[in-house]
Short mmCIF file of C-alpha atoms and ligand atoms in Angstrom, two decimals:
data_model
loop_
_atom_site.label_atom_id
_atom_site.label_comp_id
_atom_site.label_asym_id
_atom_site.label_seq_id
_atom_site.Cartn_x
_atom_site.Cartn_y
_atom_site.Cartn_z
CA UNK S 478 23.15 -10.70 30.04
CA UNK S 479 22.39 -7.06 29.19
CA UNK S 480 24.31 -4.95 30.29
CA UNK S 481 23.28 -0.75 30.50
CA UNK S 482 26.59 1.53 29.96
CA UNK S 483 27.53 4.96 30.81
CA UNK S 484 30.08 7.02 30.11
CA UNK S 485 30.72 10.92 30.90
CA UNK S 486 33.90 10.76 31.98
CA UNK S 487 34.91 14.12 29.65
CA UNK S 488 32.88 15.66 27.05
CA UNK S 489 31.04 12.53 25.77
CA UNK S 490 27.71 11.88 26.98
CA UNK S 491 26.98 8.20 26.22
CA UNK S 492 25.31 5.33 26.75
CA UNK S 493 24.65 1.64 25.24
CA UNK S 494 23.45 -1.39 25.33
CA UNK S 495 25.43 -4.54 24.99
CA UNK S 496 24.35 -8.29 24.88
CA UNK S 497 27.03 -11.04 26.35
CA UNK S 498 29.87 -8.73 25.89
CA UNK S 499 29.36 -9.54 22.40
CA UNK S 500 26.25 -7.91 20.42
CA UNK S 501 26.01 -4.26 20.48
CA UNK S 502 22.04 -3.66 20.67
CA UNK S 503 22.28 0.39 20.90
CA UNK S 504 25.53 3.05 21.03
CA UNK S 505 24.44 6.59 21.80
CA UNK S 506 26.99 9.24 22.18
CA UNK S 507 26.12 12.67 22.31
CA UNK S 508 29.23 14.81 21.55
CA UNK S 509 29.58 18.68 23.54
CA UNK S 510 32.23 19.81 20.62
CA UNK S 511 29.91 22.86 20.21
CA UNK S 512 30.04 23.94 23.32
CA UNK S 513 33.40 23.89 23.90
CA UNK S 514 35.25 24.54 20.29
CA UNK S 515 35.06 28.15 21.19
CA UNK S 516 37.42 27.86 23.60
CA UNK S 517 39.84 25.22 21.90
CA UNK S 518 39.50 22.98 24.90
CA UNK S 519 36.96 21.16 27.39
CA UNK S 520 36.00 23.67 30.23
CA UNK S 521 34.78 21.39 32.66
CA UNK S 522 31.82 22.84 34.32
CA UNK S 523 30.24 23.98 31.03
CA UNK S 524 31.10 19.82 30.43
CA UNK S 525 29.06 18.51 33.38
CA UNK S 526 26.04 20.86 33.08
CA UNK S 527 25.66 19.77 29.33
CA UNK S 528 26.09 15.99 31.12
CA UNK S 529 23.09 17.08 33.19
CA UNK S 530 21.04 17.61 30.00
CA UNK S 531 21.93 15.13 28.20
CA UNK S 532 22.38 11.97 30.73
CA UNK S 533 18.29 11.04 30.68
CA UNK S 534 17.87 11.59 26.87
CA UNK S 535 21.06 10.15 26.04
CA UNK S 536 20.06 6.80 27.99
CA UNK S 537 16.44 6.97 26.45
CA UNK S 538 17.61 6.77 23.17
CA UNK S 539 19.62 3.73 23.77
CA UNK S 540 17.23 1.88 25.45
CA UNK S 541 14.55 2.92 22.45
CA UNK S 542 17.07 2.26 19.82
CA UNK S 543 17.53 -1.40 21.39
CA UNK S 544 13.72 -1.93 21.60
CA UNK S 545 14.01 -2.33 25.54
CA UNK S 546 12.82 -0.98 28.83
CA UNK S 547 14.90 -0.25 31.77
CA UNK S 548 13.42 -3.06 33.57
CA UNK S 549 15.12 -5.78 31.07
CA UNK S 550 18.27 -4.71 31.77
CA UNK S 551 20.56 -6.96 33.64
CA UNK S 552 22.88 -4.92 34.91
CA UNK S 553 24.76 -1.36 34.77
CA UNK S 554 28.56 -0.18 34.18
CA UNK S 555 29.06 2.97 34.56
CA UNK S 556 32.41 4.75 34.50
CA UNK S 557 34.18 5.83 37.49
CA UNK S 558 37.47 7.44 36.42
CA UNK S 559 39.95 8.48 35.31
CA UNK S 560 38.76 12.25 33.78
CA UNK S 561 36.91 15.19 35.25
CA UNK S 562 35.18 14.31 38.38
CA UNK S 563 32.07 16.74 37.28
CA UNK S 564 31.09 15.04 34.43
CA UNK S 565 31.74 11.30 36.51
CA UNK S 566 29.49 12.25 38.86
CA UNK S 567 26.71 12.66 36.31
CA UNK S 568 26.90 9.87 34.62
CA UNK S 569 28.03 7.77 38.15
CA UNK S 570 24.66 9.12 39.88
CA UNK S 571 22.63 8.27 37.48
CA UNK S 572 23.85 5.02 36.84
CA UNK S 573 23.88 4.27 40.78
CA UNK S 574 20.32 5.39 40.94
CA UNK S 575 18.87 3.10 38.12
CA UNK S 576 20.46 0.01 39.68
CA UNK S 577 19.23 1.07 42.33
CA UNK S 578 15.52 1.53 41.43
CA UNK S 579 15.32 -1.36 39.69
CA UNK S 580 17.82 -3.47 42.20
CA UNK S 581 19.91 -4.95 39.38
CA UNK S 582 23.73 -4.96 40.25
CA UNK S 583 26.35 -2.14 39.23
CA UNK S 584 29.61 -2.41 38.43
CA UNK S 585 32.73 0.52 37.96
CA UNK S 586 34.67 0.64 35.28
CA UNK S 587 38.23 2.79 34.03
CA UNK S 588 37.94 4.16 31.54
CA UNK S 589 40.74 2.72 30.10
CA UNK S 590 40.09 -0.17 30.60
CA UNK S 591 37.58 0.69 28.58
CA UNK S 592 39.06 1.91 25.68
CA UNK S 593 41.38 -1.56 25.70
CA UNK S 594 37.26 -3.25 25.19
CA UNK S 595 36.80 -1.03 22.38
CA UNK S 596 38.73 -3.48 20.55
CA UNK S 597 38.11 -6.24 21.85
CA UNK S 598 34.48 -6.16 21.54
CA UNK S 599 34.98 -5.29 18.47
CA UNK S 600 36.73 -7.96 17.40
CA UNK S 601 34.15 -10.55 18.42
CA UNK S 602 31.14 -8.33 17.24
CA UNK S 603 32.64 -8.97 13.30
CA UNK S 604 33.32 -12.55 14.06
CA UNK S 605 30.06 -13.44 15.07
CA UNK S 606 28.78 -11.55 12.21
CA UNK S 607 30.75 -13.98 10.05
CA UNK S 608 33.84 -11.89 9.00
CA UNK S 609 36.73 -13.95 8.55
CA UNK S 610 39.04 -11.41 10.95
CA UNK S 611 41.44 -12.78 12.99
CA UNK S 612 40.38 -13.23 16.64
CA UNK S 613 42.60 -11.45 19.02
CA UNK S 614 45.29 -13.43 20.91
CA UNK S 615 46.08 -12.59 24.15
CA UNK S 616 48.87 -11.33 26.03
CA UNK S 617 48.81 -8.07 23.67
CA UNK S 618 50.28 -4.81 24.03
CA UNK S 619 47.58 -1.70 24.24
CA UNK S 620 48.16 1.20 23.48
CA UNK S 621 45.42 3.59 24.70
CA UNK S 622 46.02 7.03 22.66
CA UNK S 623 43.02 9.65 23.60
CA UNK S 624 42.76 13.30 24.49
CA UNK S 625 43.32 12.83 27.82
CA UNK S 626 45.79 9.39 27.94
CA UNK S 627 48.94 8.01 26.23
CA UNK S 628 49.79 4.69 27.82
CA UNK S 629 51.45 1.34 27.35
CA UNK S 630 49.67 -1.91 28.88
CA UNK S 631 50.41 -5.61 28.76
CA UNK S 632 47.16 -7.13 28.52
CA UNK S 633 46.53 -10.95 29.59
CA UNK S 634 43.80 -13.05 30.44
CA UNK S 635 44.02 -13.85 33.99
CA UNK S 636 44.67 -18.00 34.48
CA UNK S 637 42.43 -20.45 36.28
CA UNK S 638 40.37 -19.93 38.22
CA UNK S 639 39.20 -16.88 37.09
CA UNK S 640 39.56 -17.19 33.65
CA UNK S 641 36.85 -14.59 33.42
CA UNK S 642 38.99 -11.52 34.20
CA UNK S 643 41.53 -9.61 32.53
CA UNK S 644 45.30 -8.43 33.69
CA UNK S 645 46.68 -5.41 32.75
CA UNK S 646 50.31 -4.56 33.64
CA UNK S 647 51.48 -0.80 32.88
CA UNK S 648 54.10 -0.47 30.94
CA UNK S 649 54.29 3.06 30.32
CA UNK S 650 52.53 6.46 30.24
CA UNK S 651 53.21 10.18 29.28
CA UNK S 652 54.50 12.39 31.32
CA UNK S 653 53.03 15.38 30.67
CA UNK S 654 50.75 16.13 27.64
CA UNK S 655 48.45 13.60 25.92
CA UNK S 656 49.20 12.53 22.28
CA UNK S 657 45.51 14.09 21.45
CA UNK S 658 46.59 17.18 23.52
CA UNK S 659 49.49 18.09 21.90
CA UNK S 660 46.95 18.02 18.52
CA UNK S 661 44.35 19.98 19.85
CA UNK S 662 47.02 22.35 21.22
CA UNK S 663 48.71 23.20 18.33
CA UNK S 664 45.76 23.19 16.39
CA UNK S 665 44.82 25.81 18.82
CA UNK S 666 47.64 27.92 18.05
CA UNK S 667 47.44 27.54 14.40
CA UNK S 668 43.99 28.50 14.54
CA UNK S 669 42.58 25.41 12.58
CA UNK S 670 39.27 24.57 14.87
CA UNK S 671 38.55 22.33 17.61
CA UNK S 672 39.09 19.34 18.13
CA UNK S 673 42.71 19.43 16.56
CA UNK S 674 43.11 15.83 15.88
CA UNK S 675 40.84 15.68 12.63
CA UNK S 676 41.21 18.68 11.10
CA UNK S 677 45.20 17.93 11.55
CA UNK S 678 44.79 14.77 10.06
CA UNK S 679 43.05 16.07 7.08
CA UNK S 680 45.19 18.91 6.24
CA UNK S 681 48.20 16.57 6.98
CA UNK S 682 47.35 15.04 3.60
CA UNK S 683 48.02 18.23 1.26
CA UNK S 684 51.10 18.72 3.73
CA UNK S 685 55.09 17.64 3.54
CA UNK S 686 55.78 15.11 6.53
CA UNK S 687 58.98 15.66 6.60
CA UNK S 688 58.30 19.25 5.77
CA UNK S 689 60.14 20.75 9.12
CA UNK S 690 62.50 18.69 10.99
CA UNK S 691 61.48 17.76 14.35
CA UNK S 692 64.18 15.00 15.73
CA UNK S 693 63.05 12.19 18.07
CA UNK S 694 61.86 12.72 21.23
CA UNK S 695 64.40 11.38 23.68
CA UNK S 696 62.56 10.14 27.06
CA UNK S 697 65.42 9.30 29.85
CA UNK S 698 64.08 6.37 31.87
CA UNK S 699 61.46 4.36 31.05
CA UNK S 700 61.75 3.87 27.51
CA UNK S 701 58.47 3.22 27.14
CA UNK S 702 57.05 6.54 28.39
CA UNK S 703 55.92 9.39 26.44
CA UNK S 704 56.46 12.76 26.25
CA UNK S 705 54.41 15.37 23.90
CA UNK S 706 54.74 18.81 25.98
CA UNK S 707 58.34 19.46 23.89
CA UNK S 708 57.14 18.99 20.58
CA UNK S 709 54.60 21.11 20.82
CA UNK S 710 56.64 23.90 22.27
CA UNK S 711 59.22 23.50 19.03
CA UNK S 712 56.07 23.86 17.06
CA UNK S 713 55.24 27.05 19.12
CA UNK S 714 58.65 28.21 18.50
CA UNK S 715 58.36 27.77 14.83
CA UNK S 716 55.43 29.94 14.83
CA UNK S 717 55.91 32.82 17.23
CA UNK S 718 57.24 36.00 16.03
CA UNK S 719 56.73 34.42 12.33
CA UNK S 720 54.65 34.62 8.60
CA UNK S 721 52.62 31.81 9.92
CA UNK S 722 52.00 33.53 13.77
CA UNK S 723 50.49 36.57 11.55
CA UNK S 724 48.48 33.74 9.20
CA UNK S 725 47.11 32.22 12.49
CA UNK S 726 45.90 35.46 13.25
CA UNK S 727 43.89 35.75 10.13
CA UNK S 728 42.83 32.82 10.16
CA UNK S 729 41.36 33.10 13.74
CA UNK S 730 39.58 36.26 12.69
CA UNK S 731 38.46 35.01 9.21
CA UNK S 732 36.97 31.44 11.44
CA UNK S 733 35.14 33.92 13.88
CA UNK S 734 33.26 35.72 11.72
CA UNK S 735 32.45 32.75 9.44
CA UNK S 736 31.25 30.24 12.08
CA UNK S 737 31.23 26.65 11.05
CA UNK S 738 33.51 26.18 8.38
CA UNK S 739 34.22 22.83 6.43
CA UNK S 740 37.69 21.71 6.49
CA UNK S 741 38.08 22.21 2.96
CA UNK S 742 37.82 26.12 3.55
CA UNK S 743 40.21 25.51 6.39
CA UNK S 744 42.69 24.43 4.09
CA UNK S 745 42.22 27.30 1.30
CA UNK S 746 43.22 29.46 3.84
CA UNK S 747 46.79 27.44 5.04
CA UNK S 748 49.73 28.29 3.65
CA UNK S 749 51.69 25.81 2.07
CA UNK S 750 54.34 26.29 5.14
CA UNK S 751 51.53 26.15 7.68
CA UNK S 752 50.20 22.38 5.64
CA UNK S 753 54.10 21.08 6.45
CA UNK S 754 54.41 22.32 9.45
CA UNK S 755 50.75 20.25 10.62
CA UNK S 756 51.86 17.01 8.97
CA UNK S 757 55.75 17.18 10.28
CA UNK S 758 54.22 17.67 13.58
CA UNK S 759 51.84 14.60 13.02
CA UNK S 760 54.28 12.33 11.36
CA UNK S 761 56.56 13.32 14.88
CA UNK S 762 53.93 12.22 17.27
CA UNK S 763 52.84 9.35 14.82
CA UNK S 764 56.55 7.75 14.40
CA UNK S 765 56.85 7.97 18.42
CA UNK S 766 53.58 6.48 19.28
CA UNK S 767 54.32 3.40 16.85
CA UNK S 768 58.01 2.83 17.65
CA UNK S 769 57.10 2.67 21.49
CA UNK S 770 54.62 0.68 20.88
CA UNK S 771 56.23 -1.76 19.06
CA UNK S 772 59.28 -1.78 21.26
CA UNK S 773 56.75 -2.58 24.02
CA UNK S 774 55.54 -5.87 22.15
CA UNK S 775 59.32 -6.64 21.49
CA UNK S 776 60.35 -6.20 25.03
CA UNK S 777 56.99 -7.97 25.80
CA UNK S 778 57.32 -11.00 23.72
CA UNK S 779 53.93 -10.23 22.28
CA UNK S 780 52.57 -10.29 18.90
CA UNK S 781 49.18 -8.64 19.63
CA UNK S 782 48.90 -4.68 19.77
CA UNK S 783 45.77 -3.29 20.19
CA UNK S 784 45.09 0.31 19.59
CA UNK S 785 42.52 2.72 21.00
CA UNK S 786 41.16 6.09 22.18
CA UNK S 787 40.01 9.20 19.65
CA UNK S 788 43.89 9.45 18.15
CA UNK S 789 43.26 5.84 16.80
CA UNK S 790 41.11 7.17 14.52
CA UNK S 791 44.38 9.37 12.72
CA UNK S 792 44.51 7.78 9.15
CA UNK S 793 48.88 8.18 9.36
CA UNK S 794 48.77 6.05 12.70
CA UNK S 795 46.66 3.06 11.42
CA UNK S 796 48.93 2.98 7.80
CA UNK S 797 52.41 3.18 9.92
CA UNK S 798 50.77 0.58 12.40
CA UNK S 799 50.13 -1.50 9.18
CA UNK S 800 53.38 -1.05 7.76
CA UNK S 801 55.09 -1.53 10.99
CA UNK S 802 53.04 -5.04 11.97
CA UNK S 803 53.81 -6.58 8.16
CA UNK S 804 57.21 -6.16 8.59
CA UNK S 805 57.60 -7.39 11.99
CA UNK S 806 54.55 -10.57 12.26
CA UNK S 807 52.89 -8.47 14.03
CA UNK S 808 48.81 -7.97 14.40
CA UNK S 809 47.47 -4.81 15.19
CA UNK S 810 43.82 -4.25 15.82
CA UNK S 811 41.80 -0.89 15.45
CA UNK S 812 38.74 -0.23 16.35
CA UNK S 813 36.52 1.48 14.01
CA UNK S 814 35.97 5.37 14.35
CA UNK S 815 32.87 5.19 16.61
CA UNK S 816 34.57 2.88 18.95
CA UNK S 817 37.60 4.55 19.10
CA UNK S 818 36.58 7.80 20.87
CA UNK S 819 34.70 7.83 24.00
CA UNK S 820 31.60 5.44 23.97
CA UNK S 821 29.57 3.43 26.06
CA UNK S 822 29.59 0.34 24.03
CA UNK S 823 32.85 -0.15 25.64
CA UNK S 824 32.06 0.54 29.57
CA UNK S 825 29.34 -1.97 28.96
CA UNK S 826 31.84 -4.42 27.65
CA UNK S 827 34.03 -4.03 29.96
CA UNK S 828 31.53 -4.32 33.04
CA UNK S 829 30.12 -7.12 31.84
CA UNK S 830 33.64 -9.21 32.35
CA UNK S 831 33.73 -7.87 36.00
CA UNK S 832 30.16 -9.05 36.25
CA UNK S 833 31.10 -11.79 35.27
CA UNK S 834 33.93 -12.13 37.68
CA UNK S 835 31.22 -11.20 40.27
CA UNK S 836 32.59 -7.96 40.97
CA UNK S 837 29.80 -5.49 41.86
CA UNK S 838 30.14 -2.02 43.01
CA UNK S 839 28.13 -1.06 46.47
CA UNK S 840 26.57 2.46 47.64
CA UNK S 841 30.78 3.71 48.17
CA UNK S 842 30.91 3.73 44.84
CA UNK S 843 32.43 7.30 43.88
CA UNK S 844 34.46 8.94 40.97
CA UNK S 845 38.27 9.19 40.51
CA UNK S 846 40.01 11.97 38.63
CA UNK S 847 43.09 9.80 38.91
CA UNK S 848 42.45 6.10 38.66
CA UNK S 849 45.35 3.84 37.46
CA UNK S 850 44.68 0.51 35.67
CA UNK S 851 46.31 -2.28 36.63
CA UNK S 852 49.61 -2.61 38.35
CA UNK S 853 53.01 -0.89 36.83
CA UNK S 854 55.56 -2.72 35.70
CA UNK S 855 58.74 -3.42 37.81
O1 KG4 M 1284 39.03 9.06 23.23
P1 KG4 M 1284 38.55 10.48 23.05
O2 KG4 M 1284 37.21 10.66 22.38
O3 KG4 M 1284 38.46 11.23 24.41
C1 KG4 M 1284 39.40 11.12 25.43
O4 KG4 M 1284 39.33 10.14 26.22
O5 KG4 M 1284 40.29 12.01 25.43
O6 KG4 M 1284 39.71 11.24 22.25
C2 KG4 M 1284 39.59 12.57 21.83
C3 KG4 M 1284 40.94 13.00 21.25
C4 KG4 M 1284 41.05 14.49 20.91
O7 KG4 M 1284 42.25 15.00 21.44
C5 KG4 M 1284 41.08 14.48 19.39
O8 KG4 M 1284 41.82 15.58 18.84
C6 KG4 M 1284 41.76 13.17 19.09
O9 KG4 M 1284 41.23 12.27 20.04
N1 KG4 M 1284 41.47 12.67 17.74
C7 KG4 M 1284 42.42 12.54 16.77
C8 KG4 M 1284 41.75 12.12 15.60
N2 KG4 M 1284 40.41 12.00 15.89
C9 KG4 M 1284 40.28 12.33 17.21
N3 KG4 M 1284 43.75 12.75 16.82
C10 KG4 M 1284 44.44 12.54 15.68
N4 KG4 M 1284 43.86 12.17 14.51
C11 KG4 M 1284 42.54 11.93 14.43
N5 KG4 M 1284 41.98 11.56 13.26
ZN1 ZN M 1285 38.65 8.22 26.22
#
């Protein structure tokens, strides 16, 4: 089955094509970070018009790059939530339109659900190519770890009957600010470029981790939720009124007037206290993500944690991960870099399992900024 997906649920416009859940013929993703670094966030209208542009081309390409025309595709996923209903609607329309014209069903998909097929599909896309990795074992933990989400899931395939779908069980979300938030936030304030996550990440490296003293972060409740919006106010706090408020400020001036800059330059003009500060704050929002995590696979009886979303991609995360899973028998999967952040690959992967399940989507099909997956725990 070939399955069409699309995804333009933020500032990603993207589309693929995937074979039985299991061959990736074609991944387009055309990225809007241009358009919005100026501003050190996504402003979504200026995010949906660039969708506009970009949806036909975008879908073009991965039909051409997959050697196919529209009329050999099987089906369509298309995303339906959650993230800014603007830039849904694009890729949502479009979608509903093509199934339409070429009467071939169409499925919804979360997005996060998506992100949790990143790996997945990734997974069975090496083993078919003959690497010798493990192939996942379900129930796993998730942990989906983007821009816009930080959350927990319990992940199971469902029993007989339907063998065919997947469960996913909440376990725990943040409560304010998105792990990827919080690094594009202070990377904002530091003046470092856009998005933060990266360029954090790199200049991490040259940086003291346990540089500035953060503490945990102490969530009351659920033990399992997150919470990012504190940590980056103590970084605030660190920097307002101080040395490194007045280097930010030189830095943003010395950026504006040189354009693109590599992140080498970037670095030449940090301060050592500005390089600790940038990988205490990382190694803060690192050790959380990994000891909730693996607290959720304890408390879950799991030994499968999957990890996903554009923050997977941070080089600390994936070595404590490592560390953490070899001391514990635990096996954590990644996906790689272009799977990680917002794709298609993934919506297609995902659809074609609720294909599968015969789940198909009708003309009532419409976009959610707010779209839960699965139920919550409890
Ligand atoms: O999954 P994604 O492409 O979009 C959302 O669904 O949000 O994730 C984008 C986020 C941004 O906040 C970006 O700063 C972060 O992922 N990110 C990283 C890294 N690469 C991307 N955060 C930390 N370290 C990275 N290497
Ligand atoms: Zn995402």
């Amino acid at each position: 089955m070939l399955v069409l997906g699309i995804e333009s649920s933020c500032d990603e416009t993207a589309a693929a094509v995937v074979a039985d859940g299991e061959r990736i013929l074609s991944s387009v993703v055309a990225s809007q970070v241009p358009t919005h670094e100026k501003y050190g966030g996504v402003v979504p209208e200026l995010a949906s018009r660039e969708h506009l542009q970009k949806i036909r081309p975008v879908v073009d390409e991965a039909l051409a790059r997959a050697g196919l025309d529209l009329s050999a595709i099987d089906a369509f996923a298309v995303t339906e939530g959650p993230g800014l209903i603007g830039s849904l609607l694009v890729g949502l329309v479009y979608g509903k339109a093509l199934a339409l014209s070429f009467g071939k069903p169409l499925v919804g998909v979360n997005h996060l659900e998506g992100h949790i097929h990143a790996v997945l599909l990734e997974n069975r896309v090496a083993r078919l190519s003959g690497s010798q990795i493990e192939a996942i074992q379900l129930p796993a933990v998730a942990l989906v770890v983007s821009g816009g989400h930080t959350s927990l899931f319990r992940v199971e395939a469902a029993s007989a009957p339907d063998a065919r779908r997947f469960a996913y069980t909440r376990l725990g979300q943040t409560r304010d600010d998105a792990a990827g938030e919080a690094f594009d936030k202070v990377a904002k304030l530091l003046a470092l470029g856009y998005p933060g996550g990266p360029i954090i990440d790199d200049l991490a490296r040259s940086g003291n981790p346990d540089g500035v003293e953060f503490g945990r972060i102490k969530m009351k409740g659920n033990p399992l939720d997150f919470s990012f919006s504190g940590l980056k106010t103590a970084v605030l706090y660190r920097v307002r009124g101080t040395a490194l408020a007045a280097e930010a400020e030189e830095r943003r001036a010395w950026r504006k007037q040189a354009g693109r800059v590599s992140p080498q330059e970037v670095r030449e003009h940090c301060s050592v206290a500005t390089l600790d500060l940038v990988a205490s704050f990382q190694n803060a929002v690192v050790t959380d993500l990994v000891e909730r995590t693996i607290a959720a696979a304890e408390a879950s009886h799991v030994t499968t944690v999957l990890v996903s979303g554009g923050v997977a991609c941070n080089s600390l995360l994936r070595q404590r991960f490592a560390q953490a899973a070899s001391a514990r028998a635990l096996t954590v999967f990644f996906p790689s870099p272009h799977l990680s952040t917002d794709n298609a690959a993934m919506i297609a992967a995902a659809g074609y399992y609720r294909l599968l399940a015969s789940q198909r989507a009708d003309a009532s099909l419409t976009a959610h900024a707010s779209f839960p997956l699965g139920s919550s725990r409890g």
